Amino acid sequence: MIPATDSSFATGGCDCGGVRYSFLAAPIFTHCCHCSWCQRETGSAFAVNAMIETNRLEVKGSVPDLVLTPSASGKGQKIARCPACRVAVWSHYATLDAKLAFVRVGTLDDPSRCPPDVHIFTSTKQTWVTLPAGAEAYKEFYSAADRARMFGPERMARRQALIDEAKRESC
């Protein structure tokens, strides 16, 4: 997370206002995940998460508590929760850990800023959920070739920069 500035793509926060954040750029990509894990963790039919580099996520106010939570991969995820109202504002997954935040789109002040780019794990989607006509959707997760097509060069470069940084730090 980086120091506060006045320029942002989107803003959001928890219910009590203790944790506030700003996106300093558009997200890399937004997933609507229909897996049974996301259903259980959110208490809803799906989770909508906007992926953004943590260094492009400006946090104001309280520092969220990171709660290690089991995941289907077995590696867990760290869910960032407001220390006061306990609302989940984002997650960090094991692959890139704290370098990439999966921000809960429902915590944005204007969730319409980050509509889903893709619907994943639709094999476990609730039968009463209808996907929009023409929506990009996968029964499980998408392939590397699909990722390259959907992300495009600029977003792929942002993702690759995080992977490269993580590799350098692990040496």
Short mmCIF file of C-alpha atoms in Angstrom, two decimals:
data_model
loop_
_atom_site.label_atom_id
_atom_site.label_comp_id
_atom_site.label_asym_id
_atom_site.label_seq_id
_atom_site.Cartn_x
_atom_site.Cartn_y
_atom_site.Cartn_z
CA MET A 1 0.00 0.00 0.00
CA ILE A 2 1.21 3.47 -0.78
CA PRO A 3 0.78 6.94 0.73
CA ALA A 4 -2.35 8.98 0.07
CA THR A 5 -2.84 11.04 -3.07
CA ASP A 6 -5.84 12.88 -4.50
CA SER A 7 -6.14 11.01 -7.84
CA SER A 8 -8.10 7.75 -7.97
CA PHE A 9 -10.03 5.50 -10.33
CA ALA A 10 -12.45 4.37 -7.61
CA THR A 11 -12.91 4.59 -3.86
CA GLY A 12 -14.47 2.35 -1.26
CA GLY A 13 -14.38 1.07 2.27
CA CYS A 14 -15.96 -0.93 5.03
CA ASP A 15 -19.37 -0.35 6.66
CA CYS A 16 -18.15 1.73 9.59
CA GLY A 17 -15.79 3.87 7.51
CA GLY A 18 -12.74 2.84 9.52
CA VAL A 19 -11.02 1.41 6.43
CA ARG A 20 -11.13 3.57 3.30
CA TYR A 21 -9.26 2.86 0.09
CA SER A 22 -8.69 4.25 -3.39
CA PHE A 23 -7.69 2.56 -6.64
CA LEU A 24 -4.89 4.60 -8.18
CA ALA A 25 -5.50 2.86 -11.52
CA ALA A 26 -8.17 0.76 -13.16
CA PRO A 27 -8.09 -2.83 -11.91
CA ILE A 28 -6.19 -5.42 -13.92
CA PHE A 29 -9.30 -7.60 -14.20
CA THR A 30 -12.56 -8.34 -12.40
CA HIS A 31 -13.74 -11.88 -11.64
CA CYS A 32 -17.22 -12.99 -10.70
CA CYS A 33 -16.50 -16.30 -8.96
CA HIS A 34 -19.32 -18.79 -8.50
CA CYS A 35 -17.28 -21.46 -6.67
CA SER A 36 -18.72 -23.05 -3.55
CA TRP A 37 -15.85 -21.62 -1.44
CA CYS A 38 -16.73 -18.04 -2.42
CA GLN A 39 -20.39 -18.77 -1.81
CA ARG A 40 -19.63 -19.97 1.71
CA GLU A 41 -17.15 -17.18 2.54
CA THR A 42 -19.45 -14.40 1.37
CA GLY A 43 -22.78 -15.91 2.34
CA SER A 44 -23.92 -15.11 -1.20
CA ALA A 45 -24.22 -16.84 -4.56
CA PHE A 46 -20.89 -15.47 -5.84
CA ALA A 47 -18.04 -13.06 -5.12
CA VAL A 48 -17.02 -10.19 -7.40
CA ASN A 49 -13.35 -9.29 -6.97
CA ALA A 50 -11.35 -6.59 -8.78
CA MET A 51 -7.68 -7.51 -9.06
CA ILE A 52 -5.30 -4.61 -8.50
CA GLU A 53 -1.66 -4.30 -7.58
CA THR A 54 -1.41 -3.58 -3.86
CA ASN A 55 0.98 -0.73 -4.63
CA ARG A 56 -1.90 0.89 -6.58
CA LEU A 57 -4.28 0.48 -3.63
CA GLU A 58 -4.13 3.48 -1.32
CA VAL A 59 -5.42 2.81 2.19
CA LYS A 60 -6.62 5.52 4.56
CA GLY A 61 -7.74 5.12 8.14
CA SER A 62 -7.44 1.80 9.93
CA VAL A 63 -5.10 -0.87 8.69
CA PRO A 64 -7.15 -3.99 7.96
CA ASP A 65 -6.56 -7.19 9.92
CA LEU A 66 -5.33 -10.03 7.69
CA VAL A 67 -7.22 -13.22 8.54
CA LEU A 68 -5.80 -16.47 7.13
CA THR A 69 -8.75 -18.39 5.72
CA PRO A 70 -8.77 -21.87 4.11
CA SER A 71 -9.21 -22.09 0.34
CA ALA A 72 -9.89 -24.82 -2.21
CA SER A 73 -6.22 -24.73 -3.30
CA GLY A 74 -5.13 -25.73 0.20
CA LYS A 75 -2.83 -22.68 0.32
CA GLY A 76 -5.37 -20.39 1.99
CA GLN A 77 -6.01 -16.73 1.44
CA LYS A 78 -5.51 -13.71 3.66
CA ILE A 79 -8.76 -11.77 3.93
CA ALA A 80 -8.31 -8.11 4.85
CA ARG A 81 -11.05 -7.15 7.31
CA CYS A 82 -11.83 -3.90 9.07
CA PRO A 83 -10.66 -4.29 12.68
CA ALA A 84 -13.88 -2.65 13.93
CA CYS A 85 -16.82 -3.81 11.77
CA ARG A 86 -15.02 -6.93 10.38
CA VAL A 87 -16.20 -6.34 6.77
CA ALA A 88 -13.97 -8.11 4.23
CA VAL A 89 -12.53 -5.47 1.89
CA TRP A 90 -10.03 -7.56 -0.10
CA SER A 91 -8.03 -10.78 -0.17
CA HIS A 92 -4.48 -11.83 -0.95
CA TYR A 93 -4.03 -15.30 -2.46
CA ALA A 94 -0.90 -17.43 -2.04
CA THR A 95 0.39 -17.10 -5.61
CA LEU A 96 1.30 -13.40 -5.41
CA ASP A 97 0.41 -12.87 -1.74
CA ALA A 98 0.39 -9.21 -0.72
CA LYS A 99 1.48 -7.97 -4.17
CA LEU A 100 -2.04 -8.39 -5.60
CA ALA A 101 -5.31 -7.47 -3.90
CA PHE A 102 -8.65 -8.99 -4.86
CA VAL A 103 -10.89 -6.13 -3.77
CA ARG A 104 -14.52 -6.94 -2.97
CA VAL A 105 -16.38 -4.88 -5.57
CA GLY A 106 -19.37 -4.57 -3.23
CA THR A 107 -17.23 -2.42 -0.92
CA LEU A 108 -16.67 0.21 -3.64
CA ASP A 109 -18.58 3.46 -3.27
CA ASP A 110 -19.74 2.85 -6.86
CA PRO A 111 -19.59 -0.89 -7.64
CA SER A 112 -20.65 -0.18 -11.23
CA ARG A 113 -17.04 1.03 -11.81
CA CYS A 114 -15.86 -2.62 -11.85
CA PRO A 115 -18.32 -4.93 -13.59
CA PRO A 116 -17.20 -8.54 -14.07
CA ASP A 117 -14.90 -9.21 -17.00
CA VAL A 118 -15.48 -12.94 -16.60
CA HIS A 119 -17.59 -15.45 -14.67
CA ILE A 120 -15.58 -18.41 -13.33
CA PHE A 121 -16.45 -21.73 -11.70
CA THR A 122 -19.93 -21.63 -13.19
CA SER A 123 -20.14 -25.42 -12.78
CA THR A 124 -21.12 -24.70 -9.16
CA LYS A 125 -23.19 -21.59 -9.94
CA GLN A 126 -26.56 -21.48 -8.22
CA THR A 127 -29.24 -22.59 -10.68
CA TRP A 128 -31.27 -19.45 -10.04
CA VAL A 129 -28.39 -17.16 -11.09
CA THR A 130 -28.66 -16.16 -14.76
CA LEU A 131 -25.55 -14.85 -16.47
CA PRO A 132 -25.90 -11.90 -18.83
CA ALA A 133 -26.19 -12.78 -22.52
CA GLY A 134 -22.77 -12.85 -24.12
CA ALA A 135 -20.89 -12.90 -20.80
CA GLU A 136 -17.44 -14.46 -20.81
CA ALA A 137 -17.92 -17.59 -18.66
CA TYR A 138 -15.99 -20.74 -17.76
CA LYS A 139 -17.16 -23.90 -16.00
CA GLU A 140 -13.94 -23.81 -13.98
CA PHE A 141 -11.01 -21.39 -14.50
CA TYR A 142 -9.82 -20.01 -17.82
CA SER A 143 -6.68 -21.12 -19.66
CA ALA A 144 -3.48 -19.09 -20.12
CA ALA A 145 -4.48 -18.49 -23.76
CA ASP A 146 -7.91 -17.23 -22.68
CA ARG A 147 -6.24 -15.00 -20.06
CA ALA A 148 -3.96 -13.43 -22.67
CA ARG A 149 -6.93 -12.76 -24.97
CA MET A 150 -9.17 -11.34 -22.25
CA PHE A 151 -6.53 -9.27 -20.44
CA GLY A 152 -4.87 -7.83 -23.53
CA PRO A 153 -1.25 -6.64 -23.66
CA GLU A 154 -1.37 -3.83 -21.09
CA ARG A 155 -3.09 -5.82 -18.34
CA MET A 156 -0.94 -8.88 -19.09
CA ALA A 157 2.17 -6.69 -18.68
CA ARG A 158 0.92 -5.47 -15.30
CA ARG A 159 0.30 -9.06 -14.18
CA GLN A 160 3.70 -10.20 -15.46
CA ALA A 161 5.46 -7.37 -13.63
CA LEU A 162 4.03 -8.70 -10.35
CA ILE A 163 5.13 -12.26 -11.17
CA ASP A 164 8.63 -11.04 -12.05
CA GLU A 165 8.85 -9.01 -8.84
CA ALA A 166 7.77 -12.02 -6.76
CA LYS A 167 10.41 -14.20 -8.47
CA ARG A 168 13.17 -11.64 -7.79
CA GLU A 169 12.19 -11.46 -4.13
CA SER A 170 12.15 -15.24 -3.69
CA CYS A 171 15.78 -15.62 -4.82
#
